[in-house]
PDB file of C-alpha atoms in Angstrom:
ATOM      1  CA  MET A  15     -83.845  79.008  49.158  1.00  0.00           C
ATOM      2  CA  ASN A  16     -81.777  79.827  45.924  1.00  0.00           C
ATOM      3  CA  GLN A  17     -78.596  77.897  44.861  1.00  0.00           C
ATOM      4  CA  SER A  18     -76.336  80.765  46.217  1.00  0.00           C
ATOM      5  CA  GLN A  19     -77.915  80.702  49.605  1.00  0.00           C
ATOM      6  CA  THR A  20     -77.625  77.068  49.784  1.00  0.00           C
ATOM      7  CA  ARG A  21     -74.041  77.100  48.795  1.00  0.00           C
ATOM      8  CA  ARG A  22     -73.282  79.610  51.606  1.00  0.00           C
ATOM      9  CA  LEU A  23     -75.165  77.623  54.122  1.00  0.00           C
ATOM     10  CA  THR A  24     -73.272  74.451  53.161  1.00  0.00           C
ATOM     11  CA  SER A  25     -70.002  76.183  53.240  1.00  0.00           C
ATOM     12  CA  GLY A  26     -70.783  77.750  56.726  1.00  0.00           C
ATOM     13  CA  LEU A  27     -71.681  74.354  58.014  1.00  0.00           C
ATOM     14  CA  ALA A  28     -68.697  72.738  56.610  1.00  0.00           C
ATOM     15  CA  THR A  29     -66.414  75.263  58.106  1.00  0.00           C
ATOM     16  CA  THR A  30     -68.092  74.983  61.486  1.00  0.00           C
ATOM     17  CA  LEU A  31     -67.779  71.152  61.471  1.00  0.00           C
ATOM     18  CA  LEU A  32     -64.176  71.379  60.476  1.00  0.00           C
ATOM     19  CA  ALA A  33     -63.365  73.815  63.247  1.00  0.00           C
ATOM     20  CA  LEU A  34     -65.020  71.441  65.694  1.00  0.00           C
ATOM     21  CA  ALA A  35     -63.238  68.354  64.405  1.00  0.00           C
ATOM     22  CA  THR A  36     -59.824  69.908  64.411  1.00  0.00           C
ATOM     23  CA  ASN A  37     -60.185  71.812  67.678  1.00  0.00           C
ATOM     24  CA  VAL A  38     -59.396  75.354  66.070  1.00  0.00           C
ATOM     25  CA  LEU A  39     -62.077  77.306  67.780  1.00  0.00           C
ATOM     26  CA  PRO A  40     -60.563  80.416  69.319  1.00  0.00           C
ATOM     27  CA  ALA A  41     -59.996  80.432  73.188  1.00  0.00           C
ATOM     28  CA  GLN A  42     -62.059  83.686  73.286  1.00  0.00           C
ATOM     29  CA  ALA A  43     -63.987  85.807  71.107  1.00  0.00           C
ATOM     30  CA  LEU A  44     -62.161  88.300  69.099  1.00  0.00           C
ATOM     31  CA  THR A  45     -62.728  91.942  68.692  1.00  0.00           C
ATOM     32  CA  PRO A  46     -63.416  93.213  65.123  1.00  0.00           C
ATOM     33  CA  ASP A  47     -59.830  94.660  64.769  1.00  0.00           C
ATOM     34  CA  GLU A  48     -58.423  91.257  65.871  1.00  0.00           C
ATOM     35  CA  GLU A  49     -60.549  89.489  63.254  1.00  0.00           C
ATOM     36  CA  VAL A  50     -59.224  91.912  60.622  1.00  0.00           C
ATOM     37  CA  ALA A  51     -55.566  91.260  61.700  1.00  0.00           C
ATOM     38  CA  LEU A  52     -56.199  87.550  61.723  1.00  0.00           C
ATOM     39  CA  ARG A  53     -57.542  87.554  58.174  1.00  0.00           C
ATOM     40  CA  GLN A  54     -54.586  89.619  57.038  1.00  0.00           C
ATOM     41  CA  LEU A  55     -52.002  87.564  58.702  1.00  0.00           C
ATOM     42  CA  CYS A  56     -53.540  84.316  57.346  1.00  0.00           C
ATOM     43  CA  LYS A  57     -53.097  85.742  53.832  1.00  0.00           C
ATOM     44  CA  VAL A  58     -49.494  86.781  54.368  1.00  0.00           C
ATOM     45  CA  GLY A  59     -48.659  83.530  56.360  1.00  0.00           C
ATOM     46  CA  LEU A  60     -49.748  81.280  53.601  1.00  0.00           C
ATOM     47  CA  ASN A  61     -46.740  82.282  51.412  1.00  0.00           C
ATOM     48  CA  ALA A  62     -44.380  83.935  53.818  1.00  0.00           C
ATOM     49  CA  ASN A  63     -40.584  83.754  53.178  1.00  0.00           C
ATOM     50  CA  GLY A  64     -41.338  82.069  49.838  1.00  0.00           C
ATOM     51  CA  GLY A  65     -42.702  78.942  51.409  1.00  0.00           C
ATOM     52  CA  ILE A  66     -46.025  77.678  52.605  1.00  0.00           C
ATOM     53  CA  TRP A  67     -46.455  78.591  56.310  1.00  0.00           C
ATOM     54  CA  SER A  68     -42.705  79.044  56.722  1.00  0.00           C
ATOM     55  CA  SER A  69     -42.558  82.064  58.908  1.00  0.00           C
ATOM     56  CA  GLU A  70     -42.476  81.062  62.465  1.00  0.00           C
ATOM     57  CA  PRO A  71     -43.166  84.493  63.797  1.00  0.00           C
ATOM     58  CA  ILE A  72     -46.140  85.042  61.624  1.00  0.00           C
ATOM     59  CA  ASN A  73     -47.490  81.506  62.399  1.00  0.00           C
ATOM     60  CA  ALA A  74     -47.007  82.294  66.103  1.00  0.00           C
ATOM     61  CA  ALA A  75     -49.006  85.656  65.677  1.00  0.00           C
ATOM     62  CA  ILE A  76     -51.829  83.769  64.014  1.00  0.00           C
ATOM     63  CA  ALA A  77     -51.893  81.108  66.809  1.00  0.00           C
ATOM     64  CA  THR A  78     -51.693  83.680  69.503  1.00  0.00           C
ATOM     65  CA  LEU A  79     -54.463  85.677  68.221  1.00  0.00           C
ATOM     66  CA  ALA A  80     -56.698  82.630  67.734  1.00  0.00           C
ATOM     67  CA  PHE A  81     -55.825  80.865  71.056  1.00  0.00           C
ATOM     68  CA  GLY A  82     -53.960  83.103  73.332  1.00  0.00           C
ATOM     69  CA  ARG A  83     -50.987  81.465  75.126  1.00  0.00           C
ATOM     70  CA  ASN A  84     -52.372  77.874  74.792  1.00  0.00           C
ATOM     71  CA  TRP A  85     -52.077  76.741  71.283  1.00  0.00           C
ATOM     72  CA  PRO A  86     -53.581  73.286  70.574  1.00  0.00           C
ATOM     73  CA  ASP A  87     -50.646  72.380  68.312  1.00  0.00           C
ATOM     74  CA  GLY A  88     -47.347  73.999  67.102  1.00  0.00           C
ATOM     75  CA  ALA A  89     -47.379  77.359  65.564  1.00  0.00           C
ATOM     76  CA  GLN A  90     -47.438  76.211  62.063  1.00  0.00           C
ATOM     77  CA  ALA A  91     -50.237  73.646  62.494  1.00  0.00           C
ATOM     78  CA  ALA A  92     -52.199  76.136  64.507  1.00  0.00           C
ATOM     79  CA  ALA A  93     -51.853  78.783  61.916  1.00  0.00           C
ATOM     80  CA  TYR A  94     -52.914  76.564  59.095  1.00  0.00           C
ATOM     81  CA  LYS A  95     -55.861  74.839  60.897  1.00  0.00           C
ATOM     82  CA  THR A  96     -57.097  78.306  62.097  1.00  0.00           C
ATOM     83  CA  CYS A  97     -56.828  79.976  58.702  1.00  0.00           C
ATOM     84  CA  ASN A  98     -58.411  77.034  56.861  1.00  0.00           C
ATOM     85  CA  ALA A  99     -61.149  76.478  59.224  1.00  0.00           C
ATOM     86  CA  ARG A 100     -62.125  80.136  59.312  1.00  0.00           C
ATOM     87  CA  ASN A 101     -62.055  80.198  55.523  1.00  0.00           C
ATOM     88  CA  TYR A 102     -59.589  83.021  55.617  1.00  0.00           C
ATOM     89  CA  LEU A 103     -57.512  81.699  52.619  1.00  0.00           C
ATOM     90  CA  ASN A 104     -60.114  82.537  49.976  1.00  0.00           C
TER      91      ASN A 104
END
């Protein structure tokens, strides 16, 4: 296994462990279109309205895509944890 493959494996494992530890696994499997939407919303939500995670509607959209109607936290925390754990901010 080369260094690049090792790095990807380690990153994937770390992301999975973070998702399990912070309870940010989605309530259901997402469709490919929902995955694309979630990825884009994460990038927009990070700096929305000139602040970090400062748009409640965007945060709510992220939380709803990831968890349906039952978010594990408030919209801002659920959005941050979801986007961070899924590595959508890079």
